mmCIF file of C-alpha atoms in Angstrom:
data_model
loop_
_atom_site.group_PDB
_atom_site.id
_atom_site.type_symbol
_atom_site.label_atom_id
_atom_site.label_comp_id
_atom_site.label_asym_id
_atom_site.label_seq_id
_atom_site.Cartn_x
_atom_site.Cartn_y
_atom_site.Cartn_z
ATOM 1 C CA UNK A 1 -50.405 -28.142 -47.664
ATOM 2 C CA UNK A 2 -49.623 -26.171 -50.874
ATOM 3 C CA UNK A 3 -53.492 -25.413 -50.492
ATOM 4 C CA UNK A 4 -53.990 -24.849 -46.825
ATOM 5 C CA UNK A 5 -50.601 -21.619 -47.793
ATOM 6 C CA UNK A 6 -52.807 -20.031 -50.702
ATOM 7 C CA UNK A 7 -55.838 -19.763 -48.076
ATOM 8 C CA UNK A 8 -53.969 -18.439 -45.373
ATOM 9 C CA UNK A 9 -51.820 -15.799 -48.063
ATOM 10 C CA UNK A 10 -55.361 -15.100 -49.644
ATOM 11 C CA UNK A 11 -56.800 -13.529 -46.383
ATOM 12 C CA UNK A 12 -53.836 -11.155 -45.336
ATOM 13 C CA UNK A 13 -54.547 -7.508 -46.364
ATOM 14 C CA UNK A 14 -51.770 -5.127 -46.553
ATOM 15 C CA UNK A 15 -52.585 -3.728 -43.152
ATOM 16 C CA UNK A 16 -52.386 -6.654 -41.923
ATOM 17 C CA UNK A 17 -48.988 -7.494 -43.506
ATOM 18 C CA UNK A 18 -47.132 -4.325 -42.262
ATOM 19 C CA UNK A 19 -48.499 -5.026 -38.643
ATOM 20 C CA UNK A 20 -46.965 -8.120 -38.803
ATOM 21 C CA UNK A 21 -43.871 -6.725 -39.841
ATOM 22 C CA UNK A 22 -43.913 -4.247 -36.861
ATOM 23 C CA UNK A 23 -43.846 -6.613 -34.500
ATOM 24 C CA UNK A 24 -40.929 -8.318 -35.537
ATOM 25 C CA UNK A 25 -39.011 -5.064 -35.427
ATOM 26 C CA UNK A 26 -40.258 -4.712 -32.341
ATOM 27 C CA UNK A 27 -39.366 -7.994 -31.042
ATOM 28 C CA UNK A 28 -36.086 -7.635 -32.313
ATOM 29 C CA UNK A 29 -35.365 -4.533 -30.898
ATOM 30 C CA UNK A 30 -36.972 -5.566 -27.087
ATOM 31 C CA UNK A 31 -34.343 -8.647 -27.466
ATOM 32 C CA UNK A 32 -31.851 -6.496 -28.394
ATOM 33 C CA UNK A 33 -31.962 -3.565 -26.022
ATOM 34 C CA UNK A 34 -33.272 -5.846 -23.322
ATOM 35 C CA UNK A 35 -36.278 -3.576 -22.460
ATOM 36 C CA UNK A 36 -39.921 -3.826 -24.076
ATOM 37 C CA UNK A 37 -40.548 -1.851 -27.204
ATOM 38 C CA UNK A 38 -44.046 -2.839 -28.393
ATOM 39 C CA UNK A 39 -45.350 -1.778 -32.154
ATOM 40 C CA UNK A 40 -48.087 -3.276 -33.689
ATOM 41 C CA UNK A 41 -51.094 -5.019 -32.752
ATOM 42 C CA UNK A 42 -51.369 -9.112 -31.928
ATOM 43 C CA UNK A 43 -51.347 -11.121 -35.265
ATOM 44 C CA UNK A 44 -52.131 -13.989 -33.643
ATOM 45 C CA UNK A 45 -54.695 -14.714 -30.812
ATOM 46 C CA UNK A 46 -55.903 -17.348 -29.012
ATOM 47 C CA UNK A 47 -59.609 -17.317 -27.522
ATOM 48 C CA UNK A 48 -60.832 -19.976 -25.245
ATOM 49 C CA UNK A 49 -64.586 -21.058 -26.195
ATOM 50 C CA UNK A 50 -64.933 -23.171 -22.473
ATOM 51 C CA UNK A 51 -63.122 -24.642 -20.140
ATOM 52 C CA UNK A 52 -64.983 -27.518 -19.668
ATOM 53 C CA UNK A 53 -64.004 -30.893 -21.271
ATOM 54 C CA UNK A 54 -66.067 -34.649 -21.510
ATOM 55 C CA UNK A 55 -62.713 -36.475 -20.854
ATOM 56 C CA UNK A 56 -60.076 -36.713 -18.150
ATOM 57 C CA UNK A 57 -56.999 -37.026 -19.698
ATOM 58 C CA UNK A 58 -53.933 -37.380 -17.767
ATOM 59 C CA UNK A 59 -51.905 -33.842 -18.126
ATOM 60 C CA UNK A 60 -54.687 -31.871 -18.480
ATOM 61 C CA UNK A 61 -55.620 -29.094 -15.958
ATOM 62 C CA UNK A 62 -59.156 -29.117 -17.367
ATOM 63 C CA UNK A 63 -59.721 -32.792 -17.514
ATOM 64 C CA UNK A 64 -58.435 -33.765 -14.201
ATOM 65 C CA UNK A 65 -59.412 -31.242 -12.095
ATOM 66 C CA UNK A 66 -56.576 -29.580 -11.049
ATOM 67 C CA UNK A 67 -57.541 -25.914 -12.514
ATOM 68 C CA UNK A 68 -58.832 -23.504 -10.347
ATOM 69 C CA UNK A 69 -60.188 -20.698 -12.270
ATOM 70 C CA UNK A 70 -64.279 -21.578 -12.938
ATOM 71 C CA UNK A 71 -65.839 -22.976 -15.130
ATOM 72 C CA UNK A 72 -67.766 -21.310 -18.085
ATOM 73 C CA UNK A 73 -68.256 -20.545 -21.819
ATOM 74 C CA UNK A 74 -67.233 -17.684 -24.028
ATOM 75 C CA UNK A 75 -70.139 -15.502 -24.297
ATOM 76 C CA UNK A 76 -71.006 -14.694 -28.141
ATOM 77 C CA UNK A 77 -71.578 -10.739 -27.648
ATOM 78 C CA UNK A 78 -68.202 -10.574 -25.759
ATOM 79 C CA UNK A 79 -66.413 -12.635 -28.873
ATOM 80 C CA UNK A 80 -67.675 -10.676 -31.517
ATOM 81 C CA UNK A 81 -66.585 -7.501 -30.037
ATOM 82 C CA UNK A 82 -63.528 -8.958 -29.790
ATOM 83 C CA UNK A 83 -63.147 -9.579 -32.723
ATOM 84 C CA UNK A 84 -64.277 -6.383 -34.196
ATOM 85 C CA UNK A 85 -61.564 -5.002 -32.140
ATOM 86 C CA UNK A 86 -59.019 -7.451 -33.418
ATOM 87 C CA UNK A 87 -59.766 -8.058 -36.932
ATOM 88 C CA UNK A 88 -58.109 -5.334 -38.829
ATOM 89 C CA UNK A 89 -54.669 -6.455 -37.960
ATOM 90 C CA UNK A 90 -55.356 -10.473 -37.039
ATOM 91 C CA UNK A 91 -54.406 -13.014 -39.294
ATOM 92 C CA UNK A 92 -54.622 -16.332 -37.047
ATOM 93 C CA UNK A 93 -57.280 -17.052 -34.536
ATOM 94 C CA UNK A 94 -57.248 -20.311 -32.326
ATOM 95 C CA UNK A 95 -60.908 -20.830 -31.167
ATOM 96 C CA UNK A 96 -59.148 -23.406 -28.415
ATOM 97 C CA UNK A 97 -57.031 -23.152 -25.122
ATOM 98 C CA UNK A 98 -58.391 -25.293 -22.234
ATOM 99 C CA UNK A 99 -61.124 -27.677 -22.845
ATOM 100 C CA UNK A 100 -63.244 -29.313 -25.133
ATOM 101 C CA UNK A 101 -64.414 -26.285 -27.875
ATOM 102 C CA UNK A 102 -67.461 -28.490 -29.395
ATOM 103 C CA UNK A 103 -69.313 -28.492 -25.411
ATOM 104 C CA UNK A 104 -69.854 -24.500 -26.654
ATOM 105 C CA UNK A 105 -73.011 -24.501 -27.938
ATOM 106 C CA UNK A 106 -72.273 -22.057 -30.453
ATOM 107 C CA UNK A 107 -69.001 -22.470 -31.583
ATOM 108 C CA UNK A 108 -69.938 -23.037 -35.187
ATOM 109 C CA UNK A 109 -71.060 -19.111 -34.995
ATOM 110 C CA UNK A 110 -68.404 -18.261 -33.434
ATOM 111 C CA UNK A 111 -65.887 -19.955 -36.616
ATOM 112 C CA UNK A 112 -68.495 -17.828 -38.785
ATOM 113 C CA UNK A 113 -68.008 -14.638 -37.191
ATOM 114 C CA UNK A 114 -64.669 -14.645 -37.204
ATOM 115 C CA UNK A 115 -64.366 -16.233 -40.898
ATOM 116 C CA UNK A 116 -66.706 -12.872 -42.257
ATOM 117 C CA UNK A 117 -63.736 -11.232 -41.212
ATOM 118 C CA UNK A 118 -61.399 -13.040 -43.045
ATOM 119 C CA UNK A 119 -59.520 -14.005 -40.424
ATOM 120 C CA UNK A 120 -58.105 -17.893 -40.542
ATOM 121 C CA UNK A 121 -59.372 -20.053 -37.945
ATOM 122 C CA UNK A 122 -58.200 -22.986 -36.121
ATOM 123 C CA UNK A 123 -59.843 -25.703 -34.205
ATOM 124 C CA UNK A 124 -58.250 -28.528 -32.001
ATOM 125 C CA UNK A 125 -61.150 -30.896 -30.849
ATOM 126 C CA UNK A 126 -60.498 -34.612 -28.581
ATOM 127 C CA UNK A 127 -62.876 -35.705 -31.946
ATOM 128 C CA UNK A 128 -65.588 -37.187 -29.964
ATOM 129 C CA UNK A 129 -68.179 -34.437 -31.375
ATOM 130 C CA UNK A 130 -67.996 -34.825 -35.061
ATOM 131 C CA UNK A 131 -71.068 -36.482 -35.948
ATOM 132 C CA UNK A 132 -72.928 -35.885 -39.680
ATOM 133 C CA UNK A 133 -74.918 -32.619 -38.705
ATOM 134 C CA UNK A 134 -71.635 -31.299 -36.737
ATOM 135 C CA UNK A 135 -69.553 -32.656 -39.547
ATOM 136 C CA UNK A 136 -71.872 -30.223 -41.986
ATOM 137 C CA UNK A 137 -72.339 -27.202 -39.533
ATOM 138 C CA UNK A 138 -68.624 -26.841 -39.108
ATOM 139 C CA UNK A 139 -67.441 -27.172 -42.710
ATOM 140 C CA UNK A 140 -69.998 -24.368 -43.451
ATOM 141 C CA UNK A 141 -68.821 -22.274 -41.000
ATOM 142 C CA UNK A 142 -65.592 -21.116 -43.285
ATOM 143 C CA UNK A 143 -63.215 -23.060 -40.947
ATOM 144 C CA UNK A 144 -60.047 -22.987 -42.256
ATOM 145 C CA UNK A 145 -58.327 -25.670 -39.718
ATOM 146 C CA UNK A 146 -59.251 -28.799 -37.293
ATOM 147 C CA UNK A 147 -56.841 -30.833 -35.231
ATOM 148 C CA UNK A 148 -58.049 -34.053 -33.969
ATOM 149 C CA UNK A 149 -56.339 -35.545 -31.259
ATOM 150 C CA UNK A 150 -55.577 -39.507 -31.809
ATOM 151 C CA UNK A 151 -52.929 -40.747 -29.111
ATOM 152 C CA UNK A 152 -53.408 -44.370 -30.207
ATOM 153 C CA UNK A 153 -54.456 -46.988 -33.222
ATOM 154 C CA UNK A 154 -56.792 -49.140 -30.251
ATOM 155 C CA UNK A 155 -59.030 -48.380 -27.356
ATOM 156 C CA UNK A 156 -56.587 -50.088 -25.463
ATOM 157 C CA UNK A 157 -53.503 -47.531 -25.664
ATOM 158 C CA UNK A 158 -55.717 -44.680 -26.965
ATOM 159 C CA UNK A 159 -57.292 -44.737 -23.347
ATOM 160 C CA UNK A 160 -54.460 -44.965 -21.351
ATOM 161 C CA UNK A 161 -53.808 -40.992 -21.791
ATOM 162 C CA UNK A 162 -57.569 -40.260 -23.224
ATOM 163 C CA UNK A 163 -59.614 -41.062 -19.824
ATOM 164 C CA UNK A 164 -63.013 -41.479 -20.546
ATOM 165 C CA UNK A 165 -62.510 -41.948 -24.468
ATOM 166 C CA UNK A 166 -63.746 -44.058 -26.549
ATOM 167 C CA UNK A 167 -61.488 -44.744 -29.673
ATOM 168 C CA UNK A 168 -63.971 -46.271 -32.205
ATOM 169 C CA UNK A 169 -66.164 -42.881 -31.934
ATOM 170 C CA UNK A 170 -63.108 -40.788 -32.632
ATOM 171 C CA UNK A 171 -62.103 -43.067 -35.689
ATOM 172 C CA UNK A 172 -65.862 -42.819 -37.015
ATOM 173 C CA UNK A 173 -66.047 -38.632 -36.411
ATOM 174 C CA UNK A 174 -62.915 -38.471 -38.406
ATOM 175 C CA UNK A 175 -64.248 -40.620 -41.355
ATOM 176 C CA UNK A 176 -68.044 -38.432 -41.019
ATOM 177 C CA UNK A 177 -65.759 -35.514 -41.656
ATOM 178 C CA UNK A 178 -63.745 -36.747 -44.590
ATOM 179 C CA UNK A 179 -67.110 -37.978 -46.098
ATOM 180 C CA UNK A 180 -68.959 -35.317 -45.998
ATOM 181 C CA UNK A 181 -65.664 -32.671 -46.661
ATOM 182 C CA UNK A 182 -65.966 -34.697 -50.149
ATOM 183 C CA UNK A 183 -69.384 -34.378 -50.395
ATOM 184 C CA UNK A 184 -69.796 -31.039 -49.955
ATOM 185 C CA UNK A 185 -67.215 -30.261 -52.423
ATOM 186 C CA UNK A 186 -65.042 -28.303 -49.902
ATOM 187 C CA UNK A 187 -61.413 -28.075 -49.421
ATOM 188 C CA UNK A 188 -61.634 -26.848 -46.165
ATOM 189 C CA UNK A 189 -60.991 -27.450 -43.303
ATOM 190 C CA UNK A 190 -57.312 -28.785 -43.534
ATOM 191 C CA UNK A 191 -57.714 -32.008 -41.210
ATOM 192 C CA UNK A 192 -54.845 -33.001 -39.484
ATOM 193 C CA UNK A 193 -54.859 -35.554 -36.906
ATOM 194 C CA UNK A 194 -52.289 -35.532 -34.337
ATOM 195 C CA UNK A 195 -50.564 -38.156 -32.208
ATOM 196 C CA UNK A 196 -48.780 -37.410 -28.752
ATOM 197 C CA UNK A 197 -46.092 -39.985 -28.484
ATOM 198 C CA UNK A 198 -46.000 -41.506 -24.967
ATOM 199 C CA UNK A 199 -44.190 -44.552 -24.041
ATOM 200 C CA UNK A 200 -46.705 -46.611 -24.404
ATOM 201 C CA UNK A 201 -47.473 -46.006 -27.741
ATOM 202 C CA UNK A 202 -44.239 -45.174 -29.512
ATOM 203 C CA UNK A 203 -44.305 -47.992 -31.318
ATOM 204 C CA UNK A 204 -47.829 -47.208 -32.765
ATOM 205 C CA UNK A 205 -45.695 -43.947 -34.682
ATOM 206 C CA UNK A 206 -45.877 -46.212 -37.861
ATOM 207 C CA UNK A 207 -49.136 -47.299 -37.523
ATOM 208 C CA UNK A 208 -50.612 -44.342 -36.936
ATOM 209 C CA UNK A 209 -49.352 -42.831 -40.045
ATOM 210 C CA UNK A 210 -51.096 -45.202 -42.201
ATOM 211 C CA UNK A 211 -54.121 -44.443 -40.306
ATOM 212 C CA UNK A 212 -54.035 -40.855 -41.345
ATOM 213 C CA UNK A 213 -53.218 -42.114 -45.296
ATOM 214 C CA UNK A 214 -56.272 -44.687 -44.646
ATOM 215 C CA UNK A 215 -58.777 -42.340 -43.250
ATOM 216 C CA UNK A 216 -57.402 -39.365 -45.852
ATOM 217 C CA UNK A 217 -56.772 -36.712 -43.651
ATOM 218 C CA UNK A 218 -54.866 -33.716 -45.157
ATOM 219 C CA UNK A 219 -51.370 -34.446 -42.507
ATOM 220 C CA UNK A 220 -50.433 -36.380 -39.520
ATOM 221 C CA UNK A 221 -48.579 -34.648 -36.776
ATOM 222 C CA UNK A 222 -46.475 -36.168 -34.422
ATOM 223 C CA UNK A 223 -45.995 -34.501 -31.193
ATOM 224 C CA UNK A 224 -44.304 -34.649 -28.180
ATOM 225 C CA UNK A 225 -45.452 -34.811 -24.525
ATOM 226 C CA UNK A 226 -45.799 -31.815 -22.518
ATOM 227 C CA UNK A 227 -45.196 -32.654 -18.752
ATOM 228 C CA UNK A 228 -46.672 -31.112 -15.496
ATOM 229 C CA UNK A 229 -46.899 -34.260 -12.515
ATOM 230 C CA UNK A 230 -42.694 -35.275 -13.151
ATOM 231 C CA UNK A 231 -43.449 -37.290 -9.692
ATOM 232 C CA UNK A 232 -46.812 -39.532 -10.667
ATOM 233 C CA UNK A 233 -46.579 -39.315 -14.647
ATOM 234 C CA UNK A 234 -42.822 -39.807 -15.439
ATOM 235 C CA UNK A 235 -43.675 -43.253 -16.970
ATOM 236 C CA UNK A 236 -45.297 -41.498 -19.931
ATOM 237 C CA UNK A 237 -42.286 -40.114 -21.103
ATOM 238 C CA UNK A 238 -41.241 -42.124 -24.253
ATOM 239 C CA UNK A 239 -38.035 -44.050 -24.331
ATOM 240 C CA UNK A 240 -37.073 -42.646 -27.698
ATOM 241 C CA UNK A 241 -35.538 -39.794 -27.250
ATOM 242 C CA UNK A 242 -36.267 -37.764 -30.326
ATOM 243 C CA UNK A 243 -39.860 -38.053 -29.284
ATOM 244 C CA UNK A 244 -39.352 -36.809 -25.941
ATOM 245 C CA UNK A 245 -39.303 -32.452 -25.093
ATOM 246 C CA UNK A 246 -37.048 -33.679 -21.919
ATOM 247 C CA UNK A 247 -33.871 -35.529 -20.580
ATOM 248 C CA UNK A 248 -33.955 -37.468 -17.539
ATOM 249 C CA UNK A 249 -30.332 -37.402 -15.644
ATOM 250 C CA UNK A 250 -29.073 -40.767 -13.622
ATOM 251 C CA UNK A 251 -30.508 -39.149 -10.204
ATOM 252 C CA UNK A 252 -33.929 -39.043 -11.684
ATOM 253 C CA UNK A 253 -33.924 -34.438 -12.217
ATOM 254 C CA UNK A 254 -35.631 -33.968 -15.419
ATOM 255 C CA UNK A 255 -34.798 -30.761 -17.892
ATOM 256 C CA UNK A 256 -36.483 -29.737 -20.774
ATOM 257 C CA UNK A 257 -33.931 -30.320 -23.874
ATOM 258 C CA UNK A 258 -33.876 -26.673 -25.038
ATOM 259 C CA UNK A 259 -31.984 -23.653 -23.670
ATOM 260 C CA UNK A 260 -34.404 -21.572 -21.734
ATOM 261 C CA UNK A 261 -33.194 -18.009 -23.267
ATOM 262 C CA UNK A 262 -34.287 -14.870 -21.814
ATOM 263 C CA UNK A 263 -36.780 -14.002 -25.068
ATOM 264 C CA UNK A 264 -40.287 -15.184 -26.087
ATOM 265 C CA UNK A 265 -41.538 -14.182 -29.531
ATOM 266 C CA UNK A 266 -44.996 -15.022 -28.843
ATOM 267 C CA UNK A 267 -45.382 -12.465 -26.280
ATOM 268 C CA UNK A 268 -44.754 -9.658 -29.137
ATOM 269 C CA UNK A 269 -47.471 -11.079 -31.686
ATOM 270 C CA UNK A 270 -49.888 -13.336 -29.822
ATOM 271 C CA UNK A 271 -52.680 -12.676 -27.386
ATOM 272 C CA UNK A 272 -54.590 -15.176 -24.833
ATOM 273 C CA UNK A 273 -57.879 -14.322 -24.193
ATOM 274 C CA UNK A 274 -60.229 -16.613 -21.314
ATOM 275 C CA UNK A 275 -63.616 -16.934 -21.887
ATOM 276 C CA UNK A 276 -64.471 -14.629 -19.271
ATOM 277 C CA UNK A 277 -62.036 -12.300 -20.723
ATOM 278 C CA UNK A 278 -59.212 -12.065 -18.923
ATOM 279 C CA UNK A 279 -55.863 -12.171 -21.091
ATOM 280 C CA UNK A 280 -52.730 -14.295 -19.655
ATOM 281 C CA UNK A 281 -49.576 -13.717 -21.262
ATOM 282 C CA UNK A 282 -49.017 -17.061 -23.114
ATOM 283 C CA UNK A 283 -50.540 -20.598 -24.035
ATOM 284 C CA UNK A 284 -48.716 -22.010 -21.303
ATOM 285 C CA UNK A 285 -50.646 -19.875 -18.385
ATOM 286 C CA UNK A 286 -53.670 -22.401 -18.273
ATOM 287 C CA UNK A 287 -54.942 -21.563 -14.423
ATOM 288 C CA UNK A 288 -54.405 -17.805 -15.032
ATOM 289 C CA UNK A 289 -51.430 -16.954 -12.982
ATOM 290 C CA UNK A 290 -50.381 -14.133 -14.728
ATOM 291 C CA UNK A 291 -53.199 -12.084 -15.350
ATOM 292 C CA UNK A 292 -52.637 -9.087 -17.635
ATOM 293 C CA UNK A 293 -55.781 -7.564 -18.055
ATOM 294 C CA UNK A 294 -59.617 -8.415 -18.011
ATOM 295 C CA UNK A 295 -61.767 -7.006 -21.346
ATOM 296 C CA UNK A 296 -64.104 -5.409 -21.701
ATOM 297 C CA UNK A 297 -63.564 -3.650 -18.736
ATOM 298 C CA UNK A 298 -60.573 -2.539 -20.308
ATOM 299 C CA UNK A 299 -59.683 -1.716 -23.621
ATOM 300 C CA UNK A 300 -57.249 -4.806 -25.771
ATOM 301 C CA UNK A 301 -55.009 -1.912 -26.790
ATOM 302 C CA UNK A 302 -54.858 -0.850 -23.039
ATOM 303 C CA UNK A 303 -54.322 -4.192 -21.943
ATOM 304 C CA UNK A 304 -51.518 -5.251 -24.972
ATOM 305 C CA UNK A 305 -49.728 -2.206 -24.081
ATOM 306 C CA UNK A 306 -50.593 -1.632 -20.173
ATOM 307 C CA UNK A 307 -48.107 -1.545 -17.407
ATOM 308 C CA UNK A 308 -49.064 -5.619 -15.989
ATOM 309 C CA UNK A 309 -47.975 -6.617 -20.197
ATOM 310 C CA UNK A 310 -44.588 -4.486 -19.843
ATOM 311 C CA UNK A 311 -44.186 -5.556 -16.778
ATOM 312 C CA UNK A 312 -44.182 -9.373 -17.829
ATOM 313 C CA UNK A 313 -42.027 -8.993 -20.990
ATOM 314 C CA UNK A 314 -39.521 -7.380 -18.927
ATOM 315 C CA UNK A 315 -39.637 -10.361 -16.572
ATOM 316 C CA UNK A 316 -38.705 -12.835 -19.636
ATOM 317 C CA UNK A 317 -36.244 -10.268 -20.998
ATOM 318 C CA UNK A 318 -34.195 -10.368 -17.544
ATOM 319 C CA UNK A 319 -34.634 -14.054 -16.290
ATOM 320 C CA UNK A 320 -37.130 -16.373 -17.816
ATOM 321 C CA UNK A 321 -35.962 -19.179 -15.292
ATOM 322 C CA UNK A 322 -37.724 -17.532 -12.709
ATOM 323 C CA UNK A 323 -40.883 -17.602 -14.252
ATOM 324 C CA UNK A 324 -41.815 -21.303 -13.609
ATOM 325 C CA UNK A 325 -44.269 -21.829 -16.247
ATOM 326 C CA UNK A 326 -41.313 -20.936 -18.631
ATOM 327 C CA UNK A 327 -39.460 -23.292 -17.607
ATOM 328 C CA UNK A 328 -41.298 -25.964 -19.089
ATOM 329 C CA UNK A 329 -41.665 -24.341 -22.416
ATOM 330 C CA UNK A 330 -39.819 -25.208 -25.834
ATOM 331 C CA UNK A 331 -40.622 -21.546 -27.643
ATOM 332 C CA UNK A 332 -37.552 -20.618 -29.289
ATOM 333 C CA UNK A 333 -35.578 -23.746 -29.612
ATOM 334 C CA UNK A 334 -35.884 -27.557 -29.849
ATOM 335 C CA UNK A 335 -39.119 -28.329 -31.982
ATOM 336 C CA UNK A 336 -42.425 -29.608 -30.644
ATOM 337 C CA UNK A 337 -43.416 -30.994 -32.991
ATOM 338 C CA UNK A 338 -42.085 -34.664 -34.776
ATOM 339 C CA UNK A 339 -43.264 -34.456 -38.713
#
């Protein structure tokens, strides 16, 4: 961990530092005069390589179908001007949103890119991908992080979520990568593998710990559920209720455990980007509901600080209930994640 700080610290520049600290004056001052007052530039973005995933797993717009913007993959030319656009002032990049990011066939070039700029980059993968020459492609590509998605210690609970997984291939892609991490000398990329607790496998929280020790992968995350289908997927809530982002009430209404507040940092310091390029205001848009702006047909400053951006910060600043995407969102309060 002590490492994975040092490599983020290492890449900030000073421009990038005082940007940062603009948009938390910023922030502060939008939640404190109620009205949008936007400095800076995005520190943080997320950019969706595809939409299109191998497995079918049960809360998942992408995996079962559910999603109705199209298909596709990011196209290289349109991600490294992106990025060229981005890069002074971006410290964080998340090369994931919907989907599976190892069906892009370039997606090691696109870590690369992005790593020549000294930006830090993130990956979350299902794990099913991380064979020897993958295993040696991505740890050359500068990638600074990988999350690998484990929601169980056998096939048998591990599939109940995972549709169309297969356990035992996860468990040997995670031990390729570990292998040849060692044998290549390289401390990156920080490999954390990360369990949603469900009620069928809370009791595997133990277990799965140990498996992360055993393998000797950097952390283990613990995370809780998010929720879309209350009516056919209710059952996967776990009885423990410090594992669970929601409290059910005797006549069956469920409410996220945080108070929704009308304020959302992320829309201050993060951008969303599709790979087709539209932008959505948040990680929680997944079909594209909210669509601020579509690049390049018009510019990310533009966009960040256009009229549809306003517009939607306002919206959160005067009743974030209304918004129903918020509604099912922790930002700001109880904690996602389970350590």
């Amino acid at each position: 961990m002590l490492y994975d700080w040092f490599n983020f610290l290492k890449k900030l520049t000073f421009r990038k530092i005082v940007n940062y600290l603009i948009l938390r004056t910023s922030c502060f001052l939008s939640f404190l005069l109620r009205r949008p007052v936007v400095f800076g530039y995005p520190a943080v973005a997320t950019v969706e390589p595809t939409n299109r995933c191998n497995l079918k797993c049960v809360e998942c717009p992408a995996g079962i179908g559910s999603m109705n913007r199209p298909r596709g993959n990011l196209d290289f030319s349109l991600f490294r001007n992106l990025i060229d656009e981005l890069s002074p002032c971006l410290s964080y990049l998340m090369l994931y949103f919907q989907g599976e990011p190892f069906l892009h066939p370039q997606l090691e070039e696109l870590i690369g890119y992005a790593a020549s700029k000294k930006i830090y980059t993130s990956v979350s993968t299902n794990g099913h991908y991380l064979s020897n020459r993958n295993a040696k492609k991505l740890i050359g590509s500068g990638l600074d992080r990988i999350i690998i998605s484990l929601d169980g210690t056998d096939q048998e609970s591990y599939s109940i979520y995972r549709k169309g997984g297969d356990f035992n291939e996860v468990m040997h892609g995670i031990v390729n990568l570990v292998r040849i991490k060692k044998e290549m000398h390289s401390r990156l990329p920080m490999i954390i593998l990360q369990f949603l607790v469900m009620r069928h496998n809370e009791h595997q929280v133990e277990e799965v710990k140990k498996f992360g020790k055993r393998l000797g992968v950097d952390r283990t995350v613990i995370k809780s559920l998010q929720i879309y289908d209350f009516i056919n997927n209710l059952d996967l809530l776990p009885s423990v209720s410090r594992y669970s982002r929601y409290t059910v009430h005797k006549n069956g209404e469920v409410i996220i455990k945080n108070r929704l507040r009308n304020r959302c940092r992320r829309l201050w310091h993060t951008m969303v980007i599709l790979h087709d390029g539209s932008i959505v205001p948040c990680c929680f848009d997944k079909d594209a509901q909210f669509i601020l702006g579509k690049y390049p047909e018009r510019s990310l400053h533009d966009i960040w600080n256009g009229k549809e951006a306003v517009q939607f910060r306002q919206k959160i600043l005067n009743a974030r209930k209304n918004i129903k995407m918020c509604c099912n969102c922790t930002e700001g309060s109880v904690k996602t994640y389970i350590r």
